[in-house]
């Protein structure tokens, strides 16, 4: 559940006087006035860092920008996706190149009347569903 | 025949928020202002001025600041300052660090001595450490 906290300047404590109005109220009193139920954080605390809090005021976990942990998770996910896409692309390129070479060889064999049209169609059909096929050139 | 017209401002440039805005975090609400008293003047409308001092980093595209209203109709218990509170204004800002002064207008005031305000910083960056203000002017009608 999201918390609601009052972030005060680094170096201050809940009993420090806030600079609000005449400066005669403590941060603790301001927290009470603003219904802060989840406590006071000093700017730069672990909670502030985790939630990328970049200043003072009444903050929640989603107040700020991406936290370092969120940035790390996002970058890792993006890198993994990019790597997977690159590997897949290389595999596809290799398969397509093999298929092209196979088509060329079949055409050459047909020209030399070593393969009938039906044989050629069968080879092409097999190549479409199998792993790269090595055809020995005649 | 009596004529009703706008009356001059009776409250001019009263500061609602200043130090409450010092270094206000992006996405954070300021603490509440001191109570604004409209129980004597009984003005109908409020106009505002918001000043942001030069920020340390460029504001995001679509940057805004929103002023929320909290009232204590019973004179004691203020409504909650959350992002669901009634809105006095939403002011847009450009994607720059430049200091800006804008005059949003249009809140209808209740006839209470117990009206407080809080600002939400949605500029994408923390506000400057000083020099930010929200001020109020109030006006009414006159019949002569």
mmCIF file of C-alpha atoms in Angstrom:
data_model
loop_
_atom_site.group_PDB
_atom_site.id
_atom_site.type_symbol
_atom_site.label_atom_id
_atom_site.label_comp_id
_atom_site.label_asym_id
_atom_site.label_seq_id
_atom_site.Cartn_x
_atom_site.Cartn_y
_atom_site.Cartn_z
ATOM 1 C CA UNK A 1 0.000 0.000 0.000
ATOM 2 C CA UNK A 2 1.283 3.419 -0.911
ATOM 3 C CA UNK A 3 2.494 5.550 1.970
ATOM 4 C CA UNK A 4 2.341 9.294 2.363
ATOM 5 C CA UNK A 5 5.366 10.892 3.961
ATOM 6 C CA UNK A 6 6.656 14.383 4.638
ATOM 7 C CA UNK A 7 10.163 14.859 3.249
ATOM 8 C CA UNK A 8 12.136 17.506 5.146
ATOM 9 C CA UNK A 9 15.520 19.093 4.360
ATOM 10 C CA UNK A 10 18.699 17.097 4.914
ATOM 11 C CA UNK A 11 20.127 17.974 8.309
ATOM 12 C CA UNK A 12 16.730 18.779 9.841
ATOM 13 C CA UNK A 13 14.891 16.615 12.340
ATOM 14 C CA UNK A 14 11.163 16.350 13.038
ATOM 15 C CA UNK A 15 11.640 18.808 15.889
ATOM 16 C CA UNK A 16 13.442 21.390 13.736
ATOM 17 C CA UNK A 17 11.466 24.517 12.993
ATOM 18 C CA UNK A 18 10.102 24.650 9.477
ATOM 19 C CA UNK A 19 10.628 27.845 7.475
ATOM 20 C CA UNK A 20 6.870 28.104 6.888
ATOM 21 C CA UNK A 21 5.012 31.239 7.896
ATOM 22 C CA UNK A 22 6.732 32.760 10.907
ATOM 23 C CA UNK A 23 8.870 29.665 11.349
ATOM 24 C CA UNK A 24 7.326 28.904 14.722
ATOM 25 C CA UNK A 25 6.147 25.386 13.873
ATOM 26 C CA UNK A 26 8.153 22.201 13.803
ATOM 27 C CA UNK A 27 8.113 19.709 10.957
ATOM 28 C CA UNK A 28 6.308 17.332 13.292
ATOM 29 C CA UNK A 29 3.514 19.879 13.763
ATOM 30 C CA UNK A 30 3.325 20.427 10.008
ATOM 31 C CA UNK A 31 3.114 16.667 9.498
ATOM 32 C CA UNK A 32 0.180 16.477 11.913
ATOM 33 C CA UNK A 33 -1.560 19.418 10.229
ATOM 34 C CA UNK A 34 -1.206 17.716 6.846
ATOM 35 C CA UNK A 35 -2.409 14.296 8.038
ATOM 36 C CA UNK A 36 0.932 12.613 7.406
ATOM 37 C CA UNK A 37 0.411 9.159 8.869
ATOM 38 C CA UNK A 38 3.428 7.320 7.500
ATOM 39 C CA UNK A 39 6.178 9.384 9.007
ATOM 40 C CA UNK A 40 8.786 11.979 8.205
ATOM 41 C CA UNK A 41 11.724 11.291 5.914
ATOM 42 C CA UNK A 42 14.897 13.341 5.806
ATOM 43 C CA UNK A 43 15.819 14.168 2.203
ATOM 44 C CA UNK A 44 18.348 11.631 0.966
ATOM 45 C CA UNK A 45 17.077 8.808 3.180
ATOM 46 C CA UNK A 46 16.948 5.262 1.818
ATOM 47 C CA UNK A 47 13.208 5.634 1.172
ATOM 48 C CA UNK A 48 13.819 8.861 -0.796
ATOM 49 C CA UNK A 49 16.565 7.221 -2.853
ATOM 50 C CA UNK A 50 14.487 4.111 -3.519
ATOM 51 C CA UNK A 51 11.587 6.243 -4.734
ATOM 52 C CA UNK A 52 13.661 8.821 -6.608
ATOM 53 C CA UNK A 53 12.344 11.698 -4.500
ATOM 54 C CA UNK A 54 14.112 14.787 -5.840
ATOM 55 C CA UNK A 55 12.983 17.372 -3.295
ATOM 56 C CA UNK A 56 10.829 18.169 -0.285
ATOM 57 C CA UNK A 57 7.112 18.053 0.464
ATOM 58 C CA UNK A 58 4.376 15.471 0.833
ATOM 59 C CA UNK A 59 5.541 12.512 -1.202
ATOM 60 C CA UNK A 60 4.362 9.017 -2.056
ATOM 61 C CA UNK A 61 6.133 6.079 -3.639
ATOM 62 C CA UNK A 62 5.124 7.232 -7.118
ATOM 63 C CA UNK A 63 5.840 10.918 -6.532
ATOM 64 C CA UNK A 64 9.071 11.083 -8.391
ATOM 65 C CA UNK A 65 10.620 9.761 -11.543
ATOM 66 C CA UNK A 66 11.846 6.200 -11.990
ATOM 67 C CA UNK A 67 13.784 4.943 -9.011
ATOM 68 C CA UNK A 68 17.290 3.522 -9.529
ATOM 69 C CA UNK A 69 15.850 0.024 -9.037
ATOM 70 C CA UNK A 70 13.126 0.686 -11.626
ATOM 71 C CA UNK A 71 15.664 2.134 -14.073
ATOM 72 C CA UNK A 72 17.939 -0.899 -13.618
ATOM 73 C CA UNK A 73 15.037 -3.301 -14.178
ATOM 74 C CA UNK A 74 13.852 -1.418 -17.266
ATOM 75 C CA UNK A 75 17.349 -1.209 -18.806
ATOM 76 C CA UNK A 76 17.950 -4.915 -18.153
ATOM 77 C CA UNK A 77 14.624 -5.852 -19.761
ATOM 78 C CA UNK A 78 15.323 -3.623 -22.787
ATOM 79 C CA UNK A 79 18.824 -5.081 -23.201
ATOM 80 C CA UNK A 80 17.502 -8.661 -22.985
ATOM 81 C CA UNK A 81 14.816 -7.931 -25.574
ATOM 82 C CA UNK A 82 17.334 -6.283 -27.911
ATOM 83 C CA UNK A 83 19.742 -9.220 -27.580
ATOM 84 C CA UNK A 84 17.000 -11.724 -28.273
ATOM 85 C CA UNK A 85 15.904 -9.773 -31.335
ATOM 86 C CA UNK A 86 19.485 -9.614 -32.592
ATOM 87 C CA UNK A 87 20.051 -13.371 -32.144
ATOM 88 C CA UNK A 88 16.734 -14.173 -33.803
ATOM 89 C CA UNK A 89 17.572 -11.848 -36.672
ATOM 90 C CA UNK A 90 20.966 -13.540 -37.217
ATOM 91 C CA UNK A 91 19.383 -17.008 -37.194
ATOM 92 C CA UNK A 92 16.721 -15.913 -39.639
ATOM 93 C CA UNK A 93 19.328 -14.372 -41.917
ATOM 94 C CA UNK A 94 21.356 -17.605 -41.916
ATOM 95 C CA UNK A 95 18.303 -19.713 -42.743
ATOM 96 C CA UNK A 96 17.219 -17.354 -45.512
ATOM 97 C CA UNK A 97 20.719 -17.344 -47.021
ATOM 98 C CA UNK A 98 20.768 -21.146 -47.005
ATOM 99 C CA UNK A 99 17.367 -21.278 -48.658
ATOM 100 C CA UNK A 100 18.534 -18.846 -51.346
ATOM 101 C CA UNK A 101 21.616 -20.946 -52.039
ATOM 102 C CA UNK A 102 19.445 -24.050 -52.220
ATOM 103 C CA UNK A 103 17.059 -22.405 -54.685
ATOM 104 C CA UNK A 104 19.998 -21.460 -56.871
ATOM 105 C CA UNK A 105 21.396 -24.984 -56.812
ATOM 106 C CA UNK A 106 18.023 -26.526 -57.647
ATOM 107 C CA UNK A 107 17.637 -24.143 -60.551
ATOM 108 C CA UNK A 108 21.099 -25.103 -61.782
ATOM 109 C CA UNK A 109 20.305 -28.831 -61.515
ATOM 110 C CA UNK A 110 17.029 -28.349 -63.360
ATOM 111 C CA UNK A 111 18.895 -26.562 -66.112
ATOM 112 C CA UNK A 112 21.282 -29.504 -66.432
ATOM 113 C CA UNK A 113 18.261 -31.882 -66.481
ATOM 114 C CA UNK A 114 19.648 -33.762 -63.481
ATOM 115 C CA UNK A 115 16.491 -33.017 -61.542
ATOM 116 C CA UNK A 116 12.973 -33.269 -62.877
ATOM 117 C CA UNK A 117 10.497 -30.505 -62.101
ATOM 118 C CA UNK A 118 8.763 -32.790 -59.582
ATOM 119 C CA UNK A 119 12.084 -33.577 -57.833
ATOM 120 C CA UNK A 120 12.900 -29.888 -57.640
ATOM 121 C CA UNK A 121 9.521 -29.073 -56.094
ATOM 122 C CA UNK A 122 10.053 -31.827 -53.552
ATOM 123 C CA UNK A 123 13.483 -30.460 -52.584
ATOM 124 C CA UNK A 124 12.077 -26.954 -52.259
ATOM 125 C CA UNK A 125 9.229 -28.194 -50.092
ATOM 126 C CA UNK A 126 11.619 -30.072 -47.818
ATOM 127 C CA UNK A 127 13.921 -27.072 -47.538
ATOM 128 C CA UNK A 128 11.048 -24.891 -46.412
ATOM 129 C CA UNK A 129 10.366 -27.012 -43.348
ATOM 130 C CA UNK A 130 13.744 -28.395 -42.391
ATOM 131 C CA UNK A 131 16.988 -27.077 -41.030
ATOM 132 C CA UNK A 132 19.583 -25.813 -43.480
ATOM 133 C CA UNK A 133 20.209 -28.524 -46.086
ATOM 134 C CA UNK A 134 23.546 -29.167 -47.692
ATOM 135 C CA UNK A 135 23.193 -30.043 -51.362
ATOM 136 C CA UNK A 136 26.232 -31.330 -53.051
ATOM 137 C CA UNK A 137 26.719 -29.553 -56.343
ATOM 138 C CA UNK A 138 27.049 -31.844 -59.350
ATOM 139 C CA UNK B 1 -32.139 51.990 -11.821
ATOM 140 C CA UNK B 2 -29.480 50.153 -9.854
ATOM 141 C CA UNK B 3 -26.507 48.832 -11.793
ATOM 142 C CA UNK B 4 -24.467 45.822 -10.729
ATOM 143 C CA UNK B 5 -20.854 45.705 -11.786
ATOM 144 C CA UNK B 6 -17.513 44.249 -10.828
ATOM 145 C CA UNK B 7 -15.961 45.622 -7.688
ATOM 146 C CA UNK B 8 -12.260 46.352 -7.413
ATOM 147 C CA UNK B 9 -10.120 43.765 -5.700
ATOM 148 C CA UNK B 10 -10.408 43.978 -1.939
ATOM 149 C CA UNK B 11 -7.611 41.494 -1.318
ATOM 150 C CA UNK B 12 -4.589 42.150 -3.497
ATOM 151 C CA UNK B 13 -1.618 39.874 -3.775
ATOM 152 C CA UNK B 14 -1.770 38.095 -0.437
ATOM 153 C CA UNK B 15 0.870 35.393 -0.353
ATOM 154 C CA UNK B 16 -0.589 31.941 0.174
ATOM 155 C CA UNK B 17 2.467 29.775 -0.378
ATOM 156 C CA UNK B 18 6.139 30.660 -0.426
ATOM 157 C CA UNK B 19 8.585 28.731 1.746
ATOM 158 C CA UNK B 20 6.238 25.751 1.519
ATOM 159 C CA UNK B 21 7.376 25.526 -2.106
ATOM 160 C CA UNK B 22 11.118 25.544 -1.411
ATOM 161 C CA UNK B 23 12.701 22.563 -3.211
ATOM 162 C CA UNK B 24 9.266 20.955 -3.618
ATOM 163 C CA UNK B 25 9.853 17.532 -5.159
ATOM 164 C CA UNK B 26 8.427 16.576 -8.521
ATOM 165 C CA UNK B 27 5.147 14.793 -7.924
ATOM 166 C CA UNK B 28 4.905 16.095 -4.362
ATOM 167 C CA UNK B 29 2.288 18.192 -2.627
ATOM 168 C CA UNK B 30 3.359 21.179 -0.606
ATOM 169 C CA UNK B 31 2.224 21.407 2.971
ATOM 170 C CA UNK B 32 -0.910 23.476 3.505
ATOM 171 C CA UNK B 33 -0.868 27.248 3.460
ATOM 172 C CA UNK B 34 -2.000 29.316 6.405
ATOM 173 C CA UNK B 35 -5.774 29.780 6.497
ATOM 174 C CA UNK B 36 -7.199 32.379 4.141
ATOM 175 C CA UNK B 37 -10.032 34.412 5.649
ATOM 176 C CA UNK B 38 -12.966 35.272 3.390
ATOM 177 C CA UNK B 39 -15.504 35.573 6.207
ATOM 178 C CA UNK B 40 -15.352 39.366 6.399
ATOM 179 C CA UNK B 41 -14.825 40.450 2.815
ATOM 180 C CA UNK B 42 -17.219 37.775 1.545
ATOM 181 C CA UNK B 43 -15.688 38.023 -1.901
ATOM 182 C CA UNK B 44 -17.071 35.775 -4.597
ATOM 183 C CA UNK B 45 -14.085 35.021 -6.797
ATOM 184 C CA UNK B 46 -10.361 34.505 -6.425
ATOM 185 C CA UNK B 47 -7.620 35.147 -8.964
ATOM 186 C CA UNK B 48 -4.108 33.882 -8.463
ATOM 187 C CA UNK B 49 -0.527 34.457 -9.458
ATOM 188 C CA UNK B 50 2.049 31.703 -9.479
ATOM 189 C CA UNK B 51 5.744 32.438 -9.734
ATOM 190 C CA UNK B 52 8.318 29.719 -10.236
ATOM 191 C CA UNK B 53 11.932 30.698 -9.741
ATOM 192 C CA UNK B 54 14.512 29.334 -12.183
ATOM 193 C CA UNK B 55 14.660 25.576 -11.827
ATOM 194 C CA UNK B 56 17.831 23.534 -11.758
ATOM 195 C CA UNK B 57 16.802 21.216 -14.594
ATOM 196 C CA UNK B 58 14.535 21.554 -17.607
ATOM 197 C CA UNK B 59 10.849 21.025 -16.907
ATOM 198 C CA UNK B 60 9.165 18.136 -18.692
ATOM 199 C CA UNK B 61 6.935 18.657 -21.721
ATOM 200 C CA UNK B 62 3.415 19.122 -20.349
ATOM 201 C CA UNK B 63 4.680 20.488 -17.028
ATOM 202 C CA UNK B 64 1.971 21.764 -14.700
ATOM 203 C CA UNK B 65 1.379 22.996 -11.188
ATOM 204 C CA UNK B 66 -2.007 22.387 -9.586
ATOM 205 C CA UNK B 67 -3.394 24.365 -6.662
ATOM 206 C CA UNK B 68 -5.775 22.405 -4.432
ATOM 207 C CA UNK B 69 -8.288 23.814 -1.978
ATOM 208 C CA UNK B 70 -8.983 22.480 1.496
ATOM 209 C CA UNK B 71 -11.770 23.983 3.591
ATOM 210 C CA UNK B 72 -13.091 23.487 7.098
ATOM 211 C CA UNK B 73 -16.802 24.184 6.818
ATOM 212 C CA UNK B 74 -17.192 23.451 10.503
ATOM 213 C CA UNK B 75 -14.323 25.823 11.243
ATOM 214 C CA UNK B 76 -12.050 23.061 12.538
ATOM 215 C CA UNK B 77 -11.739 19.973 10.395
ATOM 216 C CA UNK B 78 -10.050 20.625 7.057
ATOM 217 C CA UNK B 79 -10.732 18.479 4.044
ATOM 218 C CA UNK B 80 -7.786 16.322 3.022
ATOM 219 C CA UNK B 81 -4.982 17.699 0.885
ATOM 220 C CA UNK B 82 -4.695 14.972 -1.716
ATOM 221 C CA UNK B 83 -4.757 14.918 -5.498
ATOM 222 C CA UNK B 84 -8.514 14.297 -5.245
ATOM 223 C CA UNK B 85 -9.103 17.646 -3.496
ATOM 224 C CA UNK B 86 -11.005 20.437 -5.299
ATOM 225 C CA UNK B 87 -8.803 22.312 -7.751
ATOM 226 C CA UNK B 88 -8.331 26.067 -7.754
ATOM 227 C CA UNK B 89 -6.216 26.055 -10.923
ATOM 228 C CA UNK B 90 -3.955 23.969 -13.145
ATOM 229 C CA UNK B 91 -1.208 26.082 -14.686
ATOM 230 C CA UNK B 92 0.964 24.840 -17.551
ATOM 231 C CA UNK B 93 4.648 25.612 -17.895
ATOM 232 C CA UNK B 94 7.074 25.359 -20.790
ATOM 233 C CA UNK B 95 9.850 22.790 -21.005
ATOM 234 C CA UNK B 96 12.601 25.105 -19.813
ATOM 235 C CA UNK B 97 14.349 26.076 -16.616
ATOM 236 C CA UNK B 98 13.326 29.721 -17.038
ATOM 237 C CA UNK B 99 11.554 31.527 -14.184
ATOM 238 C CA UNK B 100 7.861 31.996 -14.994
ATOM 239 C CA UNK B 101 4.994 34.172 -13.704
ATOM 240 C CA UNK B 102 1.407 33.277 -14.646
ATOM 241 C CA UNK B 103 -2.003 34.649 -13.598
ATOM 242 C CA UNK B 104 -4.516 31.764 -13.370
ATOM 243 C CA UNK B 105 -8.047 32.871 -12.460
ATOM 244 C CA UNK B 106 -11.471 31.700 -11.596
ATOM 245 C CA UNK B 107 -12.061 30.043 -8.223
ATOM 246 C CA UNK B 108 -15.403 30.672 -6.546
ATOM 247 C CA UNK B 109 -14.740 31.219 -2.861
ATOM 248 C CA UNK B 110 -16.777 29.965 0.084
ATOM 249 C CA UNK B 111 -17.641 32.560 2.780
ATOM 250 C CA UNK B 112 -15.285 31.025 5.352
ATOM 251 C CA UNK B 113 -12.284 32.029 7.414
ATOM 252 C CA UNK B 114 -10.914 28.543 7.014
ATOM 253 C CA UNK B 115 -9.660 28.021 3.469
ATOM 254 C CA UNK B 116 -6.217 26.537 2.921
ATOM 255 C CA UNK B 117 -4.287 25.753 -0.222
ATOM 256 C CA UNK B 118 -1.641 23.244 -1.299
ATOM 257 C CA UNK B 119 0.342 22.984 -4.533
ATOM 258 C CA UNK B 120 1.178 19.854 -6.540
ATOM 259 C CA UNK B 121 4.424 20.073 -8.493
ATOM 260 C CA UNK B 122 4.106 18.177 -11.787
ATOM 261 C CA UNK B 123 6.859 19.992 -13.642
ATOM 262 C CA UNK B 124 9.107 16.947 -13.859
ATOM 263 C CA UNK B 125 11.726 18.613 -11.659
ATOM 264 C CA UNK B 126 12.031 19.837 -8.109
ATOM 265 C CA UNK B 127 11.173 23.518 -7.663
ATOM 266 C CA UNK B 128 13.896 26.018 -6.830
ATOM 267 C CA UNK B 129 15.082 26.236 -3.231
ATOM 268 C CA UNK B 130 13.527 29.707 -2.838
ATOM 269 C CA UNK B 131 11.648 32.418 -4.713
ATOM 270 C CA UNK B 132 8.500 30.460 -5.604
ATOM 271 C CA UNK B 133 5.153 31.972 -4.638
ATOM 272 C CA UNK B 134 1.405 31.607 -5.025
ATOM 273 C CA UNK B 135 -0.614 34.765 -4.319
ATOM 274 C CA UNK B 136 -4.326 35.487 -4.231
ATOM 275 C CA UNK B 137 -6.544 38.410 -5.227
ATOM 276 C CA UNK B 138 -10.265 38.328 -4.444
ATOM 277 C CA UNK B 139 -13.147 40.286 -5.932
ATOM 278 C CA UNK B 140 -16.868 40.664 -5.800
ATOM 279 C CA UNK B 141 -19.744 42.681 -7.247
ATOM 280 C CA UNK B 142 -21.083 46.073 -6.356
ATOM 281 C CA UNK B 143 -24.501 47.618 -6.914
ATOM 282 C CA UNK B 144 -24.916 51.329 -7.284
#
